[in-house]
XYZ file of C-alpha atoms in Angstrom:
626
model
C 0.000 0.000 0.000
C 2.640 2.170 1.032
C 4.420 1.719 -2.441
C 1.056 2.430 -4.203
C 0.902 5.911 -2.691
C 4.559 6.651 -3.478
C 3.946 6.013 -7.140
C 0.438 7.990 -6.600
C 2.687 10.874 -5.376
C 5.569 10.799 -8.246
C 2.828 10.098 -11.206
C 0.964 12.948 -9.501
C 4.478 15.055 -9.154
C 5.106 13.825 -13.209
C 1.801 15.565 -13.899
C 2.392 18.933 -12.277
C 5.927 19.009 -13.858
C 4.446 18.495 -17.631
C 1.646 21.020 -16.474
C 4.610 23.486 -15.748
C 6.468 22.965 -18.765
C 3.056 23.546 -20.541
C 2.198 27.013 -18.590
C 0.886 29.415 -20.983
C 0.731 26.604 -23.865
C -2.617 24.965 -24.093
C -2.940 21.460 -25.702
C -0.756 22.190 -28.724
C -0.377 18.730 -29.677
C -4.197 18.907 -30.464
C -3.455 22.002 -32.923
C -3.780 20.091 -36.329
C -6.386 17.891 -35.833
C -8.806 20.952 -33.717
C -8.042 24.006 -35.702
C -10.052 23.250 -38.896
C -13.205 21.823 -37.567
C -13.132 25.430 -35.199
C -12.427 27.224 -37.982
C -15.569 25.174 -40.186
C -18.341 26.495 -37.582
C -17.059 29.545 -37.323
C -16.591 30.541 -40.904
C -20.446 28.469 -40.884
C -21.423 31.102 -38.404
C -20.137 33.957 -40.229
C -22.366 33.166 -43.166
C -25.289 33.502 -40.666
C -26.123 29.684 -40.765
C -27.142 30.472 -37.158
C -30.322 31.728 -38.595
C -31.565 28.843 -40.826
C -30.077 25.656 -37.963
C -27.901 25.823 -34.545
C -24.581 25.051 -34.511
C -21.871 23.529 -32.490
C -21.252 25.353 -29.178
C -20.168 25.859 -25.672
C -22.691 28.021 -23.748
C -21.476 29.091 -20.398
C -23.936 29.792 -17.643
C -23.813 30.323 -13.893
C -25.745 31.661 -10.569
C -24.416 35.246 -10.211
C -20.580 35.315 -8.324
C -20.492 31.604 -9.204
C -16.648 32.045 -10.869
C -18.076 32.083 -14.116
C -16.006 35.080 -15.042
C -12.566 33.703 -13.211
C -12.992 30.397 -15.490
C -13.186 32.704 -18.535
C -10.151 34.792 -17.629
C -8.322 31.965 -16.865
C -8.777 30.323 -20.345
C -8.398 33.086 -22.685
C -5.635 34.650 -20.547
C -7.309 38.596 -20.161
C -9.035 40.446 -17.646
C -12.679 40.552 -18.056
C -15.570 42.856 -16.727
C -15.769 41.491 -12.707
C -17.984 43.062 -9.781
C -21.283 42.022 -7.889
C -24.723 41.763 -9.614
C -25.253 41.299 -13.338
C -21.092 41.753 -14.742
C -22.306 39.725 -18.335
C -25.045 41.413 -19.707
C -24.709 40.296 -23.260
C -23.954 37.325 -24.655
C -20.181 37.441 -25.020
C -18.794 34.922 -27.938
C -15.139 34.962 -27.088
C -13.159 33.380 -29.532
C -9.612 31.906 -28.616
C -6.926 31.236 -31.856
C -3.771 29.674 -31.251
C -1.038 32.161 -33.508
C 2.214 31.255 -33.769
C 3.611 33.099 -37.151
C 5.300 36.049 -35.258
C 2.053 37.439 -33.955
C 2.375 38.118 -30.113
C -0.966 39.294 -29.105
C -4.224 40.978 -31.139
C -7.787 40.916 -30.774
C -10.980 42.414 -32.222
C -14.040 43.088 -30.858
C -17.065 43.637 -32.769
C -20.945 44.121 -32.012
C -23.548 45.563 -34.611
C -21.671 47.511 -37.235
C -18.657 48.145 -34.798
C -15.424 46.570 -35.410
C -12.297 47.683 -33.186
C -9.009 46.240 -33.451
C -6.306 46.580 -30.707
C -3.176 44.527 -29.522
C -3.273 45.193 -25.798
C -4.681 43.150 -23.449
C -5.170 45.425 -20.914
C -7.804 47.052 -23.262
C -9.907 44.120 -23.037
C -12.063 44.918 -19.990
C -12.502 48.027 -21.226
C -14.031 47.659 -24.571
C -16.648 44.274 -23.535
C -17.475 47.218 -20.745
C -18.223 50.046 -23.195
C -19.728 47.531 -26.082
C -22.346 46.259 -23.203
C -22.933 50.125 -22.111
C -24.064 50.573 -26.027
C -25.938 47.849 -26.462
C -27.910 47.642 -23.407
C -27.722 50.507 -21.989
C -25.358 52.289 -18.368
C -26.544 50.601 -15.470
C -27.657 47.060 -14.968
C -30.172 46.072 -18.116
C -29.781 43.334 -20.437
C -29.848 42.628 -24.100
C -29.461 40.052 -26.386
C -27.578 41.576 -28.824
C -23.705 39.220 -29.341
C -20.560 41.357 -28.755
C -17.976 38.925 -30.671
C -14.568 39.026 -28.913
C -11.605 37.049 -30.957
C -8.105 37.187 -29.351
C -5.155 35.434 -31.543
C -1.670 34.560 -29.351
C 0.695 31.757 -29.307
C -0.423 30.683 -25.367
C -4.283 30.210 -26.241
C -6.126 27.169 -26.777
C -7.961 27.244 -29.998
C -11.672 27.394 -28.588
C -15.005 28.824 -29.076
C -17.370 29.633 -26.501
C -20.612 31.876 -25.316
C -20.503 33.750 -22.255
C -23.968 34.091 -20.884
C -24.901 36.566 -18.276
C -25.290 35.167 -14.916
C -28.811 33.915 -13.821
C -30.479 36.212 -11.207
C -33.238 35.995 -8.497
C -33.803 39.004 -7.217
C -34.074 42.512 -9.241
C -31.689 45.239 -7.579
C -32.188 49.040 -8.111
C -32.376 50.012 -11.402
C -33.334 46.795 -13.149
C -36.493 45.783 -14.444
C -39.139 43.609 -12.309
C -38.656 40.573 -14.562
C -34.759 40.616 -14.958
C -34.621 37.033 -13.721
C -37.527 35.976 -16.050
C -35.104 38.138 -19.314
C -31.930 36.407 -18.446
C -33.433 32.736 -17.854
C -35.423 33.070 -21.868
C -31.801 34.848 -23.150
C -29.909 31.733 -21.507
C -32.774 28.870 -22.634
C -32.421 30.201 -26.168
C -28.516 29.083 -26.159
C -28.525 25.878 -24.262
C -32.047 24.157 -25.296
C -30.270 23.813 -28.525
C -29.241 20.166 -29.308
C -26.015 21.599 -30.817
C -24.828 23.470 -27.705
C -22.415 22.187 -25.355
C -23.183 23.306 -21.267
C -20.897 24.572 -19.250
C -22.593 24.866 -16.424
C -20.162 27.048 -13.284
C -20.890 25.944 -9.932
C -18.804 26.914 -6.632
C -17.905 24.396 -4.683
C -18.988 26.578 -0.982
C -22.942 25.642 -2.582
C -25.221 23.059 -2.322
C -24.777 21.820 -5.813
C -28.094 20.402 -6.074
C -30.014 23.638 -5.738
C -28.174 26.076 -7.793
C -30.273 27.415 -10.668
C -27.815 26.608 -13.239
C -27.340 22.983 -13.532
C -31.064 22.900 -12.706
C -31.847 24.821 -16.061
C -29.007 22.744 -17.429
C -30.851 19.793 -16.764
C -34.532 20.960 -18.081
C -32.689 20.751 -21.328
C -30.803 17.961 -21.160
C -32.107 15.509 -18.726
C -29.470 12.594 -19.498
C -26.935 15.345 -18.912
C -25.133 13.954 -22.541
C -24.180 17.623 -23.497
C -23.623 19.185 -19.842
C -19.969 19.364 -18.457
C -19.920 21.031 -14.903
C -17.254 22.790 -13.763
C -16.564 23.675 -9.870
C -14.933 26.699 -8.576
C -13.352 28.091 -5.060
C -12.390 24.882 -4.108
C -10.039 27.125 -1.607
C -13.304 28.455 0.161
C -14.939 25.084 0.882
C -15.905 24.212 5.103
C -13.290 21.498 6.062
C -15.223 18.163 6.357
C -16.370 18.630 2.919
C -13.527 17.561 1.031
C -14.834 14.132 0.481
C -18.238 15.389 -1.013
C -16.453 17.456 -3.392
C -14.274 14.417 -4.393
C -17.617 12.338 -4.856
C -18.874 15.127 -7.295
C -16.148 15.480 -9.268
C -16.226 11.388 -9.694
C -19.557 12.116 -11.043
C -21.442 9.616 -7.937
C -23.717 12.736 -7.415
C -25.503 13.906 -10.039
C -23.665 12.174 -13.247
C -23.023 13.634 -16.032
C -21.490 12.314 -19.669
C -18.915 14.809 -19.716
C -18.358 14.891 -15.981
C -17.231 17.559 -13.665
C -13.694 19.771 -13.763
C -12.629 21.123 -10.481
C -10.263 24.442 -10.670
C -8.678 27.255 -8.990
C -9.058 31.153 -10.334
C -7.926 34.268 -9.498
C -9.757 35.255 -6.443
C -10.002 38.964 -4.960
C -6.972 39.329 -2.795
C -5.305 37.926 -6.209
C -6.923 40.318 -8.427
C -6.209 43.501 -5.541
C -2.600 41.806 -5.009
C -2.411 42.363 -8.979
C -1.250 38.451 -9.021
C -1.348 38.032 -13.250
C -2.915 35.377 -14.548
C 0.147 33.204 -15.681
C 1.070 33.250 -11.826
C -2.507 32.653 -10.902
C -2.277 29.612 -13.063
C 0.703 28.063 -11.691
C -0.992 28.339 -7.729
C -3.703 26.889 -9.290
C -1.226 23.700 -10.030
C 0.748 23.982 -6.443
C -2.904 24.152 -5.028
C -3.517 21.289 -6.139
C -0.570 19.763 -5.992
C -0.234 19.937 -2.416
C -4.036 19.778 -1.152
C -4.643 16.497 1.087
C -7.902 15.424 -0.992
C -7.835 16.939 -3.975
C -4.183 16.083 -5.396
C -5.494 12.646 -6.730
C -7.474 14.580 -9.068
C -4.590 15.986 -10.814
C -3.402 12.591 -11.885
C -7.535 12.037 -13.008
C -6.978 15.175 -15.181
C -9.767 16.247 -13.494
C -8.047 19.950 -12.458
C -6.646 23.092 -13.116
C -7.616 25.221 -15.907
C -5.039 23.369 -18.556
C -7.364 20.115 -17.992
C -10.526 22.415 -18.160
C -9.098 23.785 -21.815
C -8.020 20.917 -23.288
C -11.187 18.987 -22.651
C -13.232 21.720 -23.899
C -11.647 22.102 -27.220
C -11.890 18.113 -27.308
C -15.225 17.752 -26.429
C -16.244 20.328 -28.827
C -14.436 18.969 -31.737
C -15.871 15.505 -30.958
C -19.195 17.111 -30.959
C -18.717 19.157 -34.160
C -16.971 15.894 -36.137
C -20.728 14.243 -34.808
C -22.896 17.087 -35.855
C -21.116 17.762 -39.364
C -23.581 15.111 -41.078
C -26.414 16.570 -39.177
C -25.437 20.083 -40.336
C -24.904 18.915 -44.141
C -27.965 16.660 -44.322
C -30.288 19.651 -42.960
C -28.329 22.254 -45.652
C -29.282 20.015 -48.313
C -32.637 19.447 -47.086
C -33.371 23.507 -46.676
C -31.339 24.191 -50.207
C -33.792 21.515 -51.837
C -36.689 23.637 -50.208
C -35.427 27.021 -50.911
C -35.370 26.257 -54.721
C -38.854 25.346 -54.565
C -40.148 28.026 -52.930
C -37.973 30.546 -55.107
C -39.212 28.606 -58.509
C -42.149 29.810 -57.191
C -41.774 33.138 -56.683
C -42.181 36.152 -58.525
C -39.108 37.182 -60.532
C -37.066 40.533 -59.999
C -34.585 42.458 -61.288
C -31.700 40.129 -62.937
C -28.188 40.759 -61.404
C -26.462 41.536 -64.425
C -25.806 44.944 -65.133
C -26.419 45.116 -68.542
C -29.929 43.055 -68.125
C -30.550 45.351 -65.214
C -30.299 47.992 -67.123
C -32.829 46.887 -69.611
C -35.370 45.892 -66.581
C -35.050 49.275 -65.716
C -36.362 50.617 -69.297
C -38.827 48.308 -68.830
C -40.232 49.377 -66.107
C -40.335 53.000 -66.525
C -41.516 52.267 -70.332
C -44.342 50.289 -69.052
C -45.593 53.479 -67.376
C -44.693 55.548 -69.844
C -47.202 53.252 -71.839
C -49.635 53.224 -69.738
C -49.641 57.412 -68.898
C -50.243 57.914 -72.382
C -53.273 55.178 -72.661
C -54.925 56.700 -69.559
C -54.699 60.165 -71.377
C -56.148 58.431 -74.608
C -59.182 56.955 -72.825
C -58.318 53.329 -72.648
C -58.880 51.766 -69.332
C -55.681 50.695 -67.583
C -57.349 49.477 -64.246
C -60.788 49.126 -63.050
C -62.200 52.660 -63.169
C -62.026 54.171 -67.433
C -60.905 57.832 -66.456
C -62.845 59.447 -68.988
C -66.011 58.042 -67.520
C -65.357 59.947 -64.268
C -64.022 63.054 -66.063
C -67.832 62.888 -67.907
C -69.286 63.029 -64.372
C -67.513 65.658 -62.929
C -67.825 67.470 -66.840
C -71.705 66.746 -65.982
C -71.679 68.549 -62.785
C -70.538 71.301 -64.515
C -73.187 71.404 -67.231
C -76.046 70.482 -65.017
C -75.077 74.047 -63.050
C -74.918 75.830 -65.705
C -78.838 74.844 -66.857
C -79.839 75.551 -63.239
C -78.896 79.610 -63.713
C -80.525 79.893 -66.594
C -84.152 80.416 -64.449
C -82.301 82.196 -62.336
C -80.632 84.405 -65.211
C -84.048 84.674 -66.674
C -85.752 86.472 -63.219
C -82.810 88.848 -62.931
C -82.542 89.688 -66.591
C -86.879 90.452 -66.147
C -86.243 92.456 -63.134
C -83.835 94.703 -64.659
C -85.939 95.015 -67.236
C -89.057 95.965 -65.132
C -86.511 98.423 -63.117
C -85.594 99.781 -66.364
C -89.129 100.600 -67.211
C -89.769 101.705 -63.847
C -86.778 104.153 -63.404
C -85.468 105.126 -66.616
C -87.794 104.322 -69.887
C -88.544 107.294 -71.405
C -90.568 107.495 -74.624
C -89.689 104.067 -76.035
C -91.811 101.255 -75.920
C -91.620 98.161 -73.639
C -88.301 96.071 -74.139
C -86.072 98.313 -75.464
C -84.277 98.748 -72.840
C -80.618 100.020 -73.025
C -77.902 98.503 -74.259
C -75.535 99.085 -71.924
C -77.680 97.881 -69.274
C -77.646 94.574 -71.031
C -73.964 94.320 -71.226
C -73.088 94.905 -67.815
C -75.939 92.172 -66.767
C -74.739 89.678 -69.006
C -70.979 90.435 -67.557
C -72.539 90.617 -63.641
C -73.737 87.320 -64.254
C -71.151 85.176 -66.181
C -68.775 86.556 -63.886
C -70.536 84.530 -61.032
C -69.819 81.292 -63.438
C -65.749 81.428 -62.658
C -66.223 80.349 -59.254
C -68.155 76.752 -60.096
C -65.673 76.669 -63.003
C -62.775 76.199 -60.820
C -64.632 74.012 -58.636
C -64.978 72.038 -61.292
C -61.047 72.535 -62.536
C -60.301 71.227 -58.677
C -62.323 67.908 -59.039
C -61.202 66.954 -62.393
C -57.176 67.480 -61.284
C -58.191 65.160 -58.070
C -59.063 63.207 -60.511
C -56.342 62.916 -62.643
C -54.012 63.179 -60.065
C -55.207 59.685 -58.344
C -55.099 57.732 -61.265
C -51.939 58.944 -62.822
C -50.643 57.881 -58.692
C -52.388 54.712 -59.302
C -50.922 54.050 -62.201
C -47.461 55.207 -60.445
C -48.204 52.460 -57.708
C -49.170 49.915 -60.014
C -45.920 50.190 -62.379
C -43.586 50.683 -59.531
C -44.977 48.591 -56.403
C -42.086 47.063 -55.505
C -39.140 49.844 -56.500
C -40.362 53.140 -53.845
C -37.456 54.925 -55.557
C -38.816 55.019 -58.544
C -42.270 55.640 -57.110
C -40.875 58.510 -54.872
C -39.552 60.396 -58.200
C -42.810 59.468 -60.381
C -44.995 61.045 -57.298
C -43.090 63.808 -56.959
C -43.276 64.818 -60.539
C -46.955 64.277 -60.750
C -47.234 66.522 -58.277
C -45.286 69.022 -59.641
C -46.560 68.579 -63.236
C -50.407 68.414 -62.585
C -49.704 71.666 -59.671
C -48.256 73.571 -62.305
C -50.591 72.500 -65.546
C -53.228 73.981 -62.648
C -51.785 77.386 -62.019
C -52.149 77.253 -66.263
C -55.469 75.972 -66.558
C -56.605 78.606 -63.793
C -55.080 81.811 -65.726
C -56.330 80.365 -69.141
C -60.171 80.156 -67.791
C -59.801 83.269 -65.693
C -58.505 84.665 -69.092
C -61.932 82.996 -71.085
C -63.954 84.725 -68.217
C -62.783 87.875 -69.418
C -63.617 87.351 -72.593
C -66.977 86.794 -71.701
C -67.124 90.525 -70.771
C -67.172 91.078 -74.265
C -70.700 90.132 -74.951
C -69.597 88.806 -78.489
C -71.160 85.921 -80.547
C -71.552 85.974 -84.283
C -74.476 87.525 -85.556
C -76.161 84.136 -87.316
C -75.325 82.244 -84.536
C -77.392 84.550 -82.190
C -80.069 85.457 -84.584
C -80.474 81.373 -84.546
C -80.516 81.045 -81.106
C -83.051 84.184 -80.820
C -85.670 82.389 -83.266
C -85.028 79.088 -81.339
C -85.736 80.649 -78.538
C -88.896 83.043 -80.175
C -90.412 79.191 -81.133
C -90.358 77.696 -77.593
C -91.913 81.145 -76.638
C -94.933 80.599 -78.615
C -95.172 77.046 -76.776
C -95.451 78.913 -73.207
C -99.209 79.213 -71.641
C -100.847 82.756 -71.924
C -100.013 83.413 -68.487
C -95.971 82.996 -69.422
C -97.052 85.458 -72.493
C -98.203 87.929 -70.839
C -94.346 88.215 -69.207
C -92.141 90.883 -70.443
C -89.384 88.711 -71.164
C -86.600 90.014 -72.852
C -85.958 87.322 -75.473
C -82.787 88.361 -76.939
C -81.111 88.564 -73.176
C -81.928 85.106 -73.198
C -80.990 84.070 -76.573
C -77.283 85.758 -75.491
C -77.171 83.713 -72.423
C -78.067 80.276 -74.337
C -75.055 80.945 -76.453
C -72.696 81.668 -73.194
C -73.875 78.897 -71.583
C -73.257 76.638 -74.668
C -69.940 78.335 -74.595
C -68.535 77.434 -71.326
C -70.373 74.336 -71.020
C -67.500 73.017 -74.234
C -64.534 75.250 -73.113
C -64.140 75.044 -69.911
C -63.653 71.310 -69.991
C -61.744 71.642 -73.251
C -59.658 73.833 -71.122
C -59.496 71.577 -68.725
C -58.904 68.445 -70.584
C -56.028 69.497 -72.778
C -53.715 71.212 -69.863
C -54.358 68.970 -66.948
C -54.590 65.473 -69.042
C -53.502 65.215 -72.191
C -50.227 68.136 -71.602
C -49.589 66.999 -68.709
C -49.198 63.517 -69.654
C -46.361 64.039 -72.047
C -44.276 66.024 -69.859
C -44.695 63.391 -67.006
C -43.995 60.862 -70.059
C -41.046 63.179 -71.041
C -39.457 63.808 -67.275
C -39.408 59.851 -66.733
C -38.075 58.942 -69.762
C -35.221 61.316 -69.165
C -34.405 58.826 -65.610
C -33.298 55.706 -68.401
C -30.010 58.065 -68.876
C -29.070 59.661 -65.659
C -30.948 57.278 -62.545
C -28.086 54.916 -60.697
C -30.178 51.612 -61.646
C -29.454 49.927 -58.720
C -30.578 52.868 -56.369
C -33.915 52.660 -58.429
C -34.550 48.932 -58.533
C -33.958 48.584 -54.508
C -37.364 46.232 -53.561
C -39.297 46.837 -51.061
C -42.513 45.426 -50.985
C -44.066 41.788 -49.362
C -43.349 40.097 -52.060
C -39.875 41.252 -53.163
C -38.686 41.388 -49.627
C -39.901 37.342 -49.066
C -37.674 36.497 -52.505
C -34.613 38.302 -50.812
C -34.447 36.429 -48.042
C -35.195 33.346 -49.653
C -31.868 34.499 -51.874
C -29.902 35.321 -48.916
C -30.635 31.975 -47.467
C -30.170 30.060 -50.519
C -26.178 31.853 -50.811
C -25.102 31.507 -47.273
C -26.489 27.667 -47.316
C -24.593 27.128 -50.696
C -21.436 28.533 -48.991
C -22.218 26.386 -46.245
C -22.575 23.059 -48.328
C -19.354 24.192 -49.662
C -17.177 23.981 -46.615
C -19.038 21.453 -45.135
C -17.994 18.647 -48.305
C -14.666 18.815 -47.075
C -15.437 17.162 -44.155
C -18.283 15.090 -44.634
């Protein structure tokens, strides 16, 4: 027995000598056959495959002051974020590559559109501080938002992991009621995945049966296949213990597939003592080394941080060399989908530059087409324009009818106040000229007001159907739609200001009391034989019949200009120059400016393209290895 613990000791003393001459150097010998299947998920993860299937991963989680942090420091070598409360409050994928061709030390953080390069490490804490400040706000909030931390040195392991913020029961000032409920859905979204790998950080001062962690851990994965624990502060453990912690480790507990690691981090006299990690590490080894109970477990490789790393990057491998045909068979399965779905799918704009180009004339020729039919009178849609111009043109010819009684009474009153006041010897109805001039202009002049009324209901007019033929031809390109719009409204604003002058100009006109003399003596004997139709009582009226002849012909008059007016300037004009103006965007427009989609339809094809490129890339990588 006695020569059974001797060789205990020296294997035990063997192990903590090759740990020393390893300090700093993580599992190199692994190098060759670990680095490419790291690199495969995450070049696979820089595609965005994470948003079609999950992917190989190590998720960390942890009660809050579990170690969780201390673990991470300890691996990747820098100083991270540390205090009391919530320190993680954004998922932190730290990346860890192994560089040995002359490059000492460089990382690169990145989070949204940020991407900041630096090569010291002191810097680290500093940037994960101010990148969690910016995405979730100063203070204590969360978000789920990844801040993407890759450090490349020759004494990292090459590893890839999530740092998950630590799980909390209780809100403290400043943070929201349901914290605990935000952090516990932000956590289940990592590790519920079949892909993801556990780490679940317990310390070994706690009942490990009740922390939250492993409990959430085990929701997930019940047969614990994908859950490796790891315990921290062994150093702060009640003495009498020792043996429980041993019986954990040894997974006689609560088992585990991939076990328990037991390890020693920086702790805050270290940290205060400024004790760097390198020497951290190697008290981590004489800890062990020299503890009563948990020496052994240095010969189990079942301590220190060096155990901790290399098992991690070998358990990960050995899950991504597992989950490679799982990853190609569902790209191949989604691919065969996608081009289904896309066949179809309505068809945009082609890629090539010179067929985008002719798209583009397309397009703007098929409204320029169908501009110039509307102003003919075809139909284009469902409503014919000319049909509504006709009612509105209606309107306007049904008013001027209606003022012809009341044209009549004034024209007889002026007549009888003529008689009454100022007829001298002549007889009955010849009144003065004059006085029939400046009635006739006193009453057309009353006309101008319906006549732009009517000028303001036909341009509404035109003006939605020239948009709806805008939005029809250019649905899914608002570029394009933007500029038509704008110079409809510019075009049919200004053809108004014209069409106003020209019939406030016709009005004028008017004042002239001018017809040609067969055309009124035909319209007095027209209106002489409807006369002789009236009853005696009508008869016996002194109506002035040539007053009334005069305002037949006005009314005749308007009743064809106005909308001739009307018509010409606000339709058919204004159609060619909107024609003109968008024909003139096939020379100077940037093409792909004006074909940028943006409708239901167009945006669904886009991201059925998007997916359909980053899964080809995907299938590409992934036949190397399957």
């Amino acid at each position: 027995m006695m020569a059974q613990e001797q060789n205990r000791k020296r294997d035990i003393a063997d192990a903590g000598e090759t740990s020393k001459s390893m300090e700093g150097v993580f599992h190199n010998y692994l190098e060759e056959k670990v680095r490419p299947y790291i690199d495969l998920i995450d070049s696979l993860r820089q595609f965005g495959i994470e948003e079609d299937l999950a992917l190989p991963t190590i998720a960390v989680i942890g009660d809050q002051s579990c170690g969780k942090s201390s673990v991470l420091e300890a691996v990747s070598g820098v100083a991270l974020p540390r205090g009391s409360g919530i320190v993680t409050r954004c998922p932190l994928e730290l990346k860890l590559r192994n560089i040995k061709c002359g490059v000492q030390w460089k990382a690169v953080i990145s989070y949204k559109e940020k991407f900041i390069e630096f090569d010291d490490p002191s810097l680290v804490e500093n940037y994960v501080e101010a990148a969690q400040n910016e995405l979730a706000g100063e203070g204590v909030g969360i978000c789920d938002e990844l801040i993407t931390l890759e450090i490349m040195a020759p004494d990292v392991c090459d590893l890839t992991l999530i740092d998950l913020p630590g799980i909390a029961r209780v809100p403290v000032k400043g943070q929201p009621e349901d914290v605990g409920y935000q952090i516990k859905n932000l956590i289940l979204k990592y590790i519920e995945k079949d892909q993801t790998i556990n780490l679940v950080v317990v310390p070994c001062n706690v009942d490990i049966a009740t922390t939250e962690a492993l409990k959430m851990a085990q929701e997930v994965d019940p047969e614990g296949k994908r859950t490796l624990a790891i315990l921290t502060k062994p150093d702060l453990i009640d003495t009498g213990t020792e043996k429980n912690i041993l019986d954990i480790v040894r997974n006689q507990v609560i088992p585990l597939s991939k076990g328990y690691i037991i390890v020693k981090c920086r702790g805050q006299k270290q940290i205060n003592d400024r004790i760097s990690l390198a020497e951290a590490t190697r008290e981590e080894r004489e800890f062990f080394r020299d503890h009563k109970f948990f020496s052994c477990l240095l010969y189990e490789e079942k301590a220190t941080i060096q155990c901790l790393a290399t098992k991690l990057t070998q358990d990960l491998v050995d899950h991504i060399k597992k989950s490679i045909p799982l990853i190609s068979d569902e790209v191949k399965k989604q691919l065969w989908s996608l081009r289904k779905e896309l066949s179809h799918c309505e068809a945009g704009p082609p890629l090539d530059p010179l067929k985008r180009k002719a798209f583009f004339i397309n397009v703007i020729t098929n409204f320029y087409d169908k501009i110039n039919r509307l102003a003919s009178g075809e139909a284009v849609n469902n409503e014919n324009l000319f049909i509504l111009l006709r009612s509105e043109i209606k309107v306007w010819k049904d008013h001027l009818d209606k003022t012809k009684k009341s044209f009549q009474k004034m024209a007889q009153e002026v007549v009888d106040e003529y008689d009454l006041k100022h007829r001298g010897r002549e007889l009955p109805g010849f009144s003065d000229y004059k006085v029939f001039e400046m009635m006739v202009q006193k009453l057309v002049i009353q006309l101008s007001g319906p006549a732009t009324d009517t000028l303001r209901a036909i341009s509404d007019t035109i003006h939605k159907q020239f948009s709806l033929v805008s939005k029809t031809c250019f649905l899914k390109y608002p570029f394009i739609q933007s500029v038509a719009m704008n110079k409809i409204d510019n075009t049919l604003s200004n053809q108004r200001e014209k069409v106003e002058r020209r019939i406030m100009e016709q009005f004028k006109m008017e004042q002239l009391v001018y017809t040609q003399d067969d055309i009124y003596f035909k319209t007095l004997n027209e209106t002489r034989s409807k006369g002789k139709q009236k009853t005696s009582e009508d008869q016996q009226a002194k109506y002035p019949e040539m007053l009334h002849a005069y305002y037949e012909i006005v009314v005749q008059r308007l009743a064809d200009q106005v909308p001739m007016l009307i018509q010409y300037f606000m339709l058919k004009e204004s159609a060619q120059m909107l024609c003109s103006e968008m024909l003139v965007l096939m020379d100077g427009a940037n093409v792909d400016d004006a074909l940028r989609e943006e409708s239901d339809v167009s945006r669904n094809r886009t991201n059925l393209q998007n997916r359909m490129d980053r899964l080809t890339l995907a299938q590409e990588k992934l036949s190397n290895f399957v």
